[in-house]
PDB file of C-alpha atoms in Angstrom:
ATOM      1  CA  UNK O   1      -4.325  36.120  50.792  1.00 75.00           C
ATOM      2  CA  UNK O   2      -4.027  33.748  48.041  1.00 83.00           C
ATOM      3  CA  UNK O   3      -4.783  34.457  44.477  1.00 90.00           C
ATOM      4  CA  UNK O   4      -7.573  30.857  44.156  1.00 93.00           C
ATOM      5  CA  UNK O   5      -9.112  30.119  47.097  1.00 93.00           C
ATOM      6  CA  UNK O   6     -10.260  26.254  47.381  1.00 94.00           C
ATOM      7  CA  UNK O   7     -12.026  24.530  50.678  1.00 89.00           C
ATOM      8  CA  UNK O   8     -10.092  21.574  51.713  1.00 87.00           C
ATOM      9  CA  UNK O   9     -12.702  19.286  52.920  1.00 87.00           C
ATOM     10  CA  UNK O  10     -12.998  17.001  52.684  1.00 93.00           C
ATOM     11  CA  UNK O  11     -16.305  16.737  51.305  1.00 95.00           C
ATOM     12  CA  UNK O  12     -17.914  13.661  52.191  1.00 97.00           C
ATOM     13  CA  UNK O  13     -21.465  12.211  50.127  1.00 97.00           C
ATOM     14  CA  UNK O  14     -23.007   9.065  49.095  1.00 97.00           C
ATOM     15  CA  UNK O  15     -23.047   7.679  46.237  1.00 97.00           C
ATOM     16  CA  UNK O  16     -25.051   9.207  43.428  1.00 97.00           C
ATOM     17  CA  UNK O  17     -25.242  12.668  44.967  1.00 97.00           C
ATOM     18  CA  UNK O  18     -24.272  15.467  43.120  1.00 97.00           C
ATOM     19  CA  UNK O  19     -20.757  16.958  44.295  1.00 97.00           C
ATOM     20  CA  UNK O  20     -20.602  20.606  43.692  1.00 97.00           C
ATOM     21  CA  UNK O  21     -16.865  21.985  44.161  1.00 97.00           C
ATOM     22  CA  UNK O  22     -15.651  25.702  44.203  1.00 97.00           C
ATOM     23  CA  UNK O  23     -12.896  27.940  44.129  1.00 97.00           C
ATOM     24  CA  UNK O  24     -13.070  32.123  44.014  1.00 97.00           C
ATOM     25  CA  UNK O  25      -9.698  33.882  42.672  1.00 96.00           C
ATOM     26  CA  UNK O  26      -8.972  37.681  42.907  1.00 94.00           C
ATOM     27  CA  UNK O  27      -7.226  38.408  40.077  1.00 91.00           C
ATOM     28  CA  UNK O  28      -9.941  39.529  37.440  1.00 91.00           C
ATOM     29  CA  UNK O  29      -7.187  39.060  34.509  1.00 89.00           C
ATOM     30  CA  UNK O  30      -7.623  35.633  34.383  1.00 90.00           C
ATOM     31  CA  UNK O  31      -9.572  34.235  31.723  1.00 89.00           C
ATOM     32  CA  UNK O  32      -8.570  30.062  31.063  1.00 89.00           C
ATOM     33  CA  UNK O  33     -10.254  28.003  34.303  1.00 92.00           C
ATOM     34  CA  UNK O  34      -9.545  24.505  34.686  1.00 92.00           C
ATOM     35  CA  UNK O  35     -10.141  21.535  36.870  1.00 95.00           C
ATOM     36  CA  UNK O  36      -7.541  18.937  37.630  1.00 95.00           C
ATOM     37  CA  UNK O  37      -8.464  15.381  39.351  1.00 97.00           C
ATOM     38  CA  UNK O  38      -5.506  14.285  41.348  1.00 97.00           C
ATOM     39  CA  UNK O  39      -5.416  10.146  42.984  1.00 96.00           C
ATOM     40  CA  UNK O  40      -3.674   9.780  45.783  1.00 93.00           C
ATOM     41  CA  UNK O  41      -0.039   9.081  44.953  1.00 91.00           C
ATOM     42  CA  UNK O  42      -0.284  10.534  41.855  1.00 93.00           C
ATOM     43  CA  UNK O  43       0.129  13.651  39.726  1.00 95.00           C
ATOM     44  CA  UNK O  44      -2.524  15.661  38.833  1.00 95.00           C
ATOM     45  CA  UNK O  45      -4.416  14.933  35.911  1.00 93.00           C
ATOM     46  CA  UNK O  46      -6.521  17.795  33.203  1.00 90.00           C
ATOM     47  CA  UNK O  47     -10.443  17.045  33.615  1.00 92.00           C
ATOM     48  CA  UNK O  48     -11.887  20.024  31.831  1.00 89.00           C
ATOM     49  CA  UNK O  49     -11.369  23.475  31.552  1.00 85.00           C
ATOM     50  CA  UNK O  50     -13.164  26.635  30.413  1.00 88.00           C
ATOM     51  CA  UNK O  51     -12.330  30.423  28.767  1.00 83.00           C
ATOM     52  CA  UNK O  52     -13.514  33.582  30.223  1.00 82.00           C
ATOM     53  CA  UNK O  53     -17.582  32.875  31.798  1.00 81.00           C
ATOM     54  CA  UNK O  54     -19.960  30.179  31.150  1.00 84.00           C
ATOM     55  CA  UNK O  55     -21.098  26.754  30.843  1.00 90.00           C
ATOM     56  CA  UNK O  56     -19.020  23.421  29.597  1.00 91.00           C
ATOM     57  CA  UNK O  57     -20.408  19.856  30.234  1.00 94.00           C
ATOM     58  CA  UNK O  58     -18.784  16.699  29.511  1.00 92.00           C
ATOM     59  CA  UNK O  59     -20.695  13.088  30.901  1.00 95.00           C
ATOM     60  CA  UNK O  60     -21.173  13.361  34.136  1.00 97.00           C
ATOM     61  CA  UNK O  61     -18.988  16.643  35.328  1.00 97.00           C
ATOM     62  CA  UNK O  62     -20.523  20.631  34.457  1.00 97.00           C
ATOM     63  CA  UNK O  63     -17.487  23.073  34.813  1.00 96.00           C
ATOM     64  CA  UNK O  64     -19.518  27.271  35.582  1.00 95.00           C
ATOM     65  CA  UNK O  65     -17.329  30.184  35.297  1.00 95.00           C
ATOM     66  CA  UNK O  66     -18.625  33.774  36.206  1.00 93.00           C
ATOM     67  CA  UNK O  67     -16.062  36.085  36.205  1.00 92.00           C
ATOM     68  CA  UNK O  68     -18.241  38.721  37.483  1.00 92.00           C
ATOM     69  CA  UNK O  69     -18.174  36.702  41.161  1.00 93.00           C
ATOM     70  CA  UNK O  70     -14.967  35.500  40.208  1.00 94.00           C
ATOM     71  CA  UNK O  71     -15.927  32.153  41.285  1.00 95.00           C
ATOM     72  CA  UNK O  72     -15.849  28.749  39.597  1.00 96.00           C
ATOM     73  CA  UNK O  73     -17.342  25.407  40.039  1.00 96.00           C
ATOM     74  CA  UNK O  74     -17.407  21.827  39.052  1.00 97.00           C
ATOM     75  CA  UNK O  75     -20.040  19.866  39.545  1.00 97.00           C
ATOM     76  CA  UNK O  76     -20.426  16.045  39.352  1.00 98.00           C
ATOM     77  CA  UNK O  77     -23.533  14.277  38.587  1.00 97.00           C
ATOM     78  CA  UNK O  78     -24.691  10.305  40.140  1.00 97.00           C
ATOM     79  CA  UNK O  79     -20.835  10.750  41.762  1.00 97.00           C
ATOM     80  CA  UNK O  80     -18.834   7.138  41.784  1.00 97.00           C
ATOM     81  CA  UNK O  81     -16.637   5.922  44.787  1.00 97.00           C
ATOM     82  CA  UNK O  82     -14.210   5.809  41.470  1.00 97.00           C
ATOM     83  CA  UNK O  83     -14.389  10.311  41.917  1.00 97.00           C
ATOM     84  CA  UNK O  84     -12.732   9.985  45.495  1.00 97.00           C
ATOM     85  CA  UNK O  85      -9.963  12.371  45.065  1.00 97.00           C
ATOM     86  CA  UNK O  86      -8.445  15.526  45.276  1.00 97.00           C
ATOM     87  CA  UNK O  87      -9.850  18.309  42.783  1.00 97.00           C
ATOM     88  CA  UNK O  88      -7.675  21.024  42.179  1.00 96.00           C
ATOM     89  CA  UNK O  89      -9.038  24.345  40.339  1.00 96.00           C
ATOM     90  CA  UNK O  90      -6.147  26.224  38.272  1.00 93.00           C
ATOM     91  CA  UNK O  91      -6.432  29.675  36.624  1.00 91.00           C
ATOM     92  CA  UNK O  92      -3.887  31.517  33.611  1.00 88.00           C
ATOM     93  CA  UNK O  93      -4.023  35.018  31.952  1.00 84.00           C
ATOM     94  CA  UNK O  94      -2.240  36.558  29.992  1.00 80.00           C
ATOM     95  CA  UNK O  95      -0.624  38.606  32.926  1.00 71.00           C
ATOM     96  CA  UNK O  96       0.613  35.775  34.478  1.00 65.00           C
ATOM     97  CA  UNK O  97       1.381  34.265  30.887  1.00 66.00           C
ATOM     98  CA  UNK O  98      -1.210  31.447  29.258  1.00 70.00           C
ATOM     99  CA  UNK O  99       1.149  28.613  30.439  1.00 76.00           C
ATOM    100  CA  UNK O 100       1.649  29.830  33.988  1.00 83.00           C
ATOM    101  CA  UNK O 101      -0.914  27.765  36.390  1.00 89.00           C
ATOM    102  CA  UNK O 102      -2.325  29.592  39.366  1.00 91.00           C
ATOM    103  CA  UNK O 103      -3.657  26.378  41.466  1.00 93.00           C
ATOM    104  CA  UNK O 104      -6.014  26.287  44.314  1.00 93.00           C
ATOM    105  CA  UNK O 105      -4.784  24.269  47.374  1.00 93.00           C
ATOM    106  CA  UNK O 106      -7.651  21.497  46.184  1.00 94.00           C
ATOM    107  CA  UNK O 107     -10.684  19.701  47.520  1.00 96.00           C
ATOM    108  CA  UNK O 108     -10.478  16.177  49.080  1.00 96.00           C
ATOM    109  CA  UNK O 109     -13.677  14.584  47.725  1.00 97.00           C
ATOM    110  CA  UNK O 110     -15.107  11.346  49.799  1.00 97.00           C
ATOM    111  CA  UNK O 111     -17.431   9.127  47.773  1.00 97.00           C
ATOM    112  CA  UNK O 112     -19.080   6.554  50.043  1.00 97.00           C
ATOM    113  CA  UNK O 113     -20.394   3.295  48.412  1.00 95.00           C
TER     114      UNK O 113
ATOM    115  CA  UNK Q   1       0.293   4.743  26.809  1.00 66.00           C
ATOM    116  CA  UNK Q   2       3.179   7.992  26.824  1.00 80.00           C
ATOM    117  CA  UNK Q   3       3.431   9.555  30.154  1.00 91.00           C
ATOM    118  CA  UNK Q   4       5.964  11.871  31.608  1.00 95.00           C
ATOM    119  CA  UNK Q   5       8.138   9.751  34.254  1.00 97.00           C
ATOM    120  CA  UNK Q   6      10.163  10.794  36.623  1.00 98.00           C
ATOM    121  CA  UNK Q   7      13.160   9.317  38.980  1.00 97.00           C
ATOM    122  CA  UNK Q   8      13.677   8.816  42.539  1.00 97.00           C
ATOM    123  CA  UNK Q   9       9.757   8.412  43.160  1.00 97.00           C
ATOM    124  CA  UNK Q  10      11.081   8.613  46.599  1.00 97.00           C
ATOM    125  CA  UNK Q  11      14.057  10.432  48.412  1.00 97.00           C
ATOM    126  CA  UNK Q  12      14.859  11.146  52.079  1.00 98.00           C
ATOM    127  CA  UNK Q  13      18.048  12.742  52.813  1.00 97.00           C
ATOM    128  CA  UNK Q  14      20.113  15.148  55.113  1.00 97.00           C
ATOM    129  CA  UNK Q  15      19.892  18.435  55.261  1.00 97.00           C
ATOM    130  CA  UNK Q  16      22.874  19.561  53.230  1.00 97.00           C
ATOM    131  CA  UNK Q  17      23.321  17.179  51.038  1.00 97.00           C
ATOM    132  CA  UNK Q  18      22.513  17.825  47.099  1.00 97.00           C
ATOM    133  CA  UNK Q  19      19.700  15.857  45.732  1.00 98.00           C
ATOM    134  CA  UNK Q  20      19.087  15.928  41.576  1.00 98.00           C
ATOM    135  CA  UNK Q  21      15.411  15.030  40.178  1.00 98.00           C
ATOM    136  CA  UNK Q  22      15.033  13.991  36.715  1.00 98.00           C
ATOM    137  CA  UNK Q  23      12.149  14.300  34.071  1.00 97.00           C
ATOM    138  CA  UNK Q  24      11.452  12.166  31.140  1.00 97.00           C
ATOM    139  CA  UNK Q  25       8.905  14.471  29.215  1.00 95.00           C
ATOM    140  CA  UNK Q  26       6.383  12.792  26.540  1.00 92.00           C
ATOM    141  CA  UNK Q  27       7.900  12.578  23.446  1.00 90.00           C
ATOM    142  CA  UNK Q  28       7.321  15.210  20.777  1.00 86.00           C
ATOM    143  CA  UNK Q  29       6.469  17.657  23.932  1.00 87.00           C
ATOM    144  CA  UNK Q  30       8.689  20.926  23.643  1.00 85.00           C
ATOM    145  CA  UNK Q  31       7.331  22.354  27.190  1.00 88.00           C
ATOM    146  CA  UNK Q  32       8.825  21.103  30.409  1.00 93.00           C
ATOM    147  CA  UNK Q  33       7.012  22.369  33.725  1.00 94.00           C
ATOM    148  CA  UNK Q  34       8.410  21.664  37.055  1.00 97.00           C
ATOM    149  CA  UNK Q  35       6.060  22.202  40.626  1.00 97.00           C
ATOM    150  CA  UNK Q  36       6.354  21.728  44.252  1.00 97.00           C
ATOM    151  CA  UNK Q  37       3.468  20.509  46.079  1.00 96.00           C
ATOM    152  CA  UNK Q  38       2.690  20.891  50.027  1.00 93.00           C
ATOM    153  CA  UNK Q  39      -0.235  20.658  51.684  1.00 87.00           C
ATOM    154  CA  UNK Q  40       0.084  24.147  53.201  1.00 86.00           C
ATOM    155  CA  UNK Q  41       1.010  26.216  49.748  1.00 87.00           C
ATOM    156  CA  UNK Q  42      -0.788  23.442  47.409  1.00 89.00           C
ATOM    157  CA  UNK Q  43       1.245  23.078  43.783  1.00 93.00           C
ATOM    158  CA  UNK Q  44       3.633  25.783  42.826  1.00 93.00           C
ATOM    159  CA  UNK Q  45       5.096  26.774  39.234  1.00 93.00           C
ATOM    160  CA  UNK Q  46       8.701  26.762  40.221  1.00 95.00           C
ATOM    161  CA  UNK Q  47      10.022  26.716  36.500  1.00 94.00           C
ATOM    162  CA  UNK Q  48       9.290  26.169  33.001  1.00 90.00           C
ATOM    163  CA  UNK Q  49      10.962  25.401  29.712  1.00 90.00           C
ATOM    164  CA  UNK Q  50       9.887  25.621  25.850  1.00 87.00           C
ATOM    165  CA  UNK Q  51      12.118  24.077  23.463  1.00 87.00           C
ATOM    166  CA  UNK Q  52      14.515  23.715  26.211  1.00 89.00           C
ATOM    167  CA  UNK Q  53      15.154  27.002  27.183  1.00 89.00           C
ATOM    168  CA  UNK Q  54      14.198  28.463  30.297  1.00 89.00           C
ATOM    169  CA  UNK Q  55      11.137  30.668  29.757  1.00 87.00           C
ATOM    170  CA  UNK Q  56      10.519  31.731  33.434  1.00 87.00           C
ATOM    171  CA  UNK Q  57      12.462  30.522  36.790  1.00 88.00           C
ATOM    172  CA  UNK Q  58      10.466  33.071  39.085  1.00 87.00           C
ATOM    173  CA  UNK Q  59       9.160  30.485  41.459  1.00 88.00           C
ATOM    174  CA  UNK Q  60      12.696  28.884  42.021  1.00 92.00           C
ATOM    175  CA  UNK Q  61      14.597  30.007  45.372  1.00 89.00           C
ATOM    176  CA  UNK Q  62      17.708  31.284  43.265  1.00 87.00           C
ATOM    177  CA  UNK Q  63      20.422  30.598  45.747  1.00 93.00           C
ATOM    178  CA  UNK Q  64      19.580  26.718  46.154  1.00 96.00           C
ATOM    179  CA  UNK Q  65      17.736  25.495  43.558  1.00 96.00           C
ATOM    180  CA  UNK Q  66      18.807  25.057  39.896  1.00 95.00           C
ATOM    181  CA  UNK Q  67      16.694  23.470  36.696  1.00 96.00           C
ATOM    182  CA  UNK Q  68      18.204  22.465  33.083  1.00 94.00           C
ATOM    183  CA  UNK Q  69      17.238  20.561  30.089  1.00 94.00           C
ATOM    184  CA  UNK Q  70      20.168  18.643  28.980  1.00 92.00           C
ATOM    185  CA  UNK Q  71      18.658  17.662  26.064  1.00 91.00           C
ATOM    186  CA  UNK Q  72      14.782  17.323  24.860  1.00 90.00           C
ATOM    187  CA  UNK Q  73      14.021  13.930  26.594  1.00 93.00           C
ATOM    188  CA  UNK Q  74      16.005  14.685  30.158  1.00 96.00           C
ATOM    189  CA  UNK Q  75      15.024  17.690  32.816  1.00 96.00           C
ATOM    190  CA  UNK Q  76      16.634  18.264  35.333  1.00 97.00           C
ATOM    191  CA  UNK Q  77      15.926  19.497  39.113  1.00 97.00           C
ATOM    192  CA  UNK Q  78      18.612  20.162  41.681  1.00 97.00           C
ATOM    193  CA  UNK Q  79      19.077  20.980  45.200  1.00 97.00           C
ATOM    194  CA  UNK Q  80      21.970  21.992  46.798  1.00 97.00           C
ATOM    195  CA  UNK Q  81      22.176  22.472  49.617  1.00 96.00           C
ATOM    196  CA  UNK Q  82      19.010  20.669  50.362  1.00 97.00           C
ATOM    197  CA  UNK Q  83      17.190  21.933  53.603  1.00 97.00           C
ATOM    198  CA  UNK Q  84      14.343  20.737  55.472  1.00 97.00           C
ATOM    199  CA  UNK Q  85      11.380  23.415  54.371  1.00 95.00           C
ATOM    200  CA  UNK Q  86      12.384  21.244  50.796  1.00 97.00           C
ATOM    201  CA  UNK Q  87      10.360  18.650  51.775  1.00 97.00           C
ATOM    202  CA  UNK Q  88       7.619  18.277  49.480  1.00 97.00           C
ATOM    203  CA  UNK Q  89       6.351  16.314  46.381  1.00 97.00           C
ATOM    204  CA  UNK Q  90       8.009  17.813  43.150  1.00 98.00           C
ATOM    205  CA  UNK Q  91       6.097  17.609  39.746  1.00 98.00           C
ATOM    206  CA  UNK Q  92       7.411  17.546  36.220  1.00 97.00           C
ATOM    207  CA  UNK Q  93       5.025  18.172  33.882  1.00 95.00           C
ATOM    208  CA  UNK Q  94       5.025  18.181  29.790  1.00 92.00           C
ATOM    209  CA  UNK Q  95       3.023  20.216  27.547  1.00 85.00           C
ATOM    210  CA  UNK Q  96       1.690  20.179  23.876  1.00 73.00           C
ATOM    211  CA  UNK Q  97       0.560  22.285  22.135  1.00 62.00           C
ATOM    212  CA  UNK Q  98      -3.457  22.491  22.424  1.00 59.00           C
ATOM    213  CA  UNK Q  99      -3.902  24.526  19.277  1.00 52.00           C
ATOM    214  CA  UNK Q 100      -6.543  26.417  21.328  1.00 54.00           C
ATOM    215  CA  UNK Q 101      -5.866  29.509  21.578  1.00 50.00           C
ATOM    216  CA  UNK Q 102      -3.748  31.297  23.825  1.00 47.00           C
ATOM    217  CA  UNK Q 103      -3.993  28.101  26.385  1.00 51.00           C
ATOM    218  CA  UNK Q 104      -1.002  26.349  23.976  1.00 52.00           C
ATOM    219  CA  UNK Q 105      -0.256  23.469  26.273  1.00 57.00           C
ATOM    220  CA  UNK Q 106      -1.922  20.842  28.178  1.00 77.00           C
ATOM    221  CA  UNK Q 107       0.210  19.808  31.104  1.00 86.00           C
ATOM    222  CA  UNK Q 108       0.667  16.245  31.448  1.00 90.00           C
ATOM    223  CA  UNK Q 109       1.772  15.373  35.308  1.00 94.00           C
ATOM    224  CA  UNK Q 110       4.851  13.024  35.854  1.00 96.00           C
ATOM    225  CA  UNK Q 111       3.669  10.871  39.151  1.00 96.00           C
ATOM    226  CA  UNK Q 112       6.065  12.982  40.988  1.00 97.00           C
ATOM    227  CA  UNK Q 113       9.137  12.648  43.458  1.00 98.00           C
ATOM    228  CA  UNK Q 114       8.589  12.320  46.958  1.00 97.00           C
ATOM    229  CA  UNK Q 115      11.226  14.561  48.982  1.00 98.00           C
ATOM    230  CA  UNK Q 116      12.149  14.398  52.621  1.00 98.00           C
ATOM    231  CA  UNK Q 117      15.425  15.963  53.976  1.00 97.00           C
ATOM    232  CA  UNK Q 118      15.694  15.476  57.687  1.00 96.00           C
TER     233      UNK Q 118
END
C-alpha cells in the first residue's frame, strides 16, 4: 500500500461546478500538505499548501487538512476549462525530512465548457 | 521569467546504451531535486542536492543510475546501462528557500525529459 492515496479519474464536471479532490496518507508524521497543478506536457507546478490541520483559501481553490482522518482536499470553486489538469497532492515530515515529497499518483481533472 | 530547464526534452534509445540528463536550476537556487514520473508509481524523489552536495540518493537504483552537480548551474542525471523499466518522464526540480519554517524550499519543476529505451 502506498503512503498518499489519490483517485485517478478522471473527474469529469461542467463548468462552474465545484471540483472537490482528495488524497488520504498513512503516515501520521506528516505535517506540510500541498497541492501541485500539473498541464499536460509539463512539470508540476506548487498551487498551495498547508501545515499540520485546517483551513487555507486562496481565489477560487480551499486546501482542508485533518490529520485526525488523515485525509486532505482541494476544492475549486466556479471551476474554468483553464483547471483541466492533473492535481497531484504531496506530503513531508520531518521523518521523511521537510524537503522529501511524498506524492500521490494525481487526479486527472476534466473541465467541460 | 527564471525557470529550471532541462535537456533532451525527448530521448528514445536502446537498451544498453548510457543516456545523461542535464538540469539548469534557477539561479540563486542552492537545492537541486531530481524525480521519475510513471503513470503506475506517479513522481518519485530519486535524489536531491543542497549546495551541491548530495543530501539523500535513497530513491536512486545504485548499480545503474548516478546524479552530480558539476557546478551550481549544471545537474546531472545518468544512466548506464539504460534498460527498458527506465522509461519514464524525469524531473529536475530547484528549490529556495521559503523562509517558512521547516518547509525551506519550494520546488520549482523543470518541464522534464521524456525517456524511452526500447
Amino acid at each position: 500500500q502506498k503512503e498518499v492515496e489519490q483517485d485517478p479519474g478522471p473527474l469529469s464536471v461542467p463548468e462552474g461546478a465545484i471540483v472537490s479532490l482528495n488524497c488520504t496518507y498513512s503516515n501520521s508524521a506528516f505535517q506540510y500538505f500541498m497541492w501541485y497543478r500539473q498541464y499536460s506536457r509539463k512539470g508540476p507546478e506548487l498551487l498551495m499548501y498547508t501545515y499540520s490541520s485546517g483551513n487555507k483559501e486562496d481565489g477560487r481553490f480551499t486546501a482542508q487538512v485533518d490529520k485526525s482522518s488523515k485525509y486532505i482536499s482541494l476544492f475549486i470553486r466556479d471551476s474554468q476549462p483553464s483547471d483541466s489538469a492533473t492535481y497531484l497532492c504531496a506530503m513531508s515530515g520531518p521523518n521523511t525530512g521537510f524537503q522529501k515529497l511524498v506524492f500521490g499518483t494525481g487526479t486527472r481533472l476534466l473541465v467541460s465548457p | 521569467d527564471a525557470r529550471v530547464t532541462q535537456t533532451p526534452r525527448h530521448k528514445v534509445t536502446e537498451m544498453g546504451q548510457e543516456v545523461t540528463m542535464r538540469c539548469q536550476p534557477i539561479l540563486g537556487h542552492n537545492t537541486v531535486f531530481w524525480y521519475r514520473q510513471t503513470m503506475m508509481q506517479g513522481l518519485e524523489l530519486l535524489a536531491y542536492f543542497r549546495n551541491r552536495a548530495p543530501l539523500d540518493d535513497s530513491g536512486m537504483p545504485k548499480d545503474r543510475f548516478s546524479a552530480e552537480m558539476p557546478d551550481a548551474t549544471l545537474a546531472t542525471l545518468k544512466i548506464q546501462p539504460s534498460e527498458p523499466r527506465d522509461s519514464a518522464v524525469y524531473f529536475c526540480a530547484s528549490g529556495s528557500p521559503s523562509g517558512q519554517g521547516p518547509l525551506r524550499d519550494t520546488q520549482y519543476f523543470g518541464p522534464g525529459t521524456r525517456l524511452t529505451v526500447l
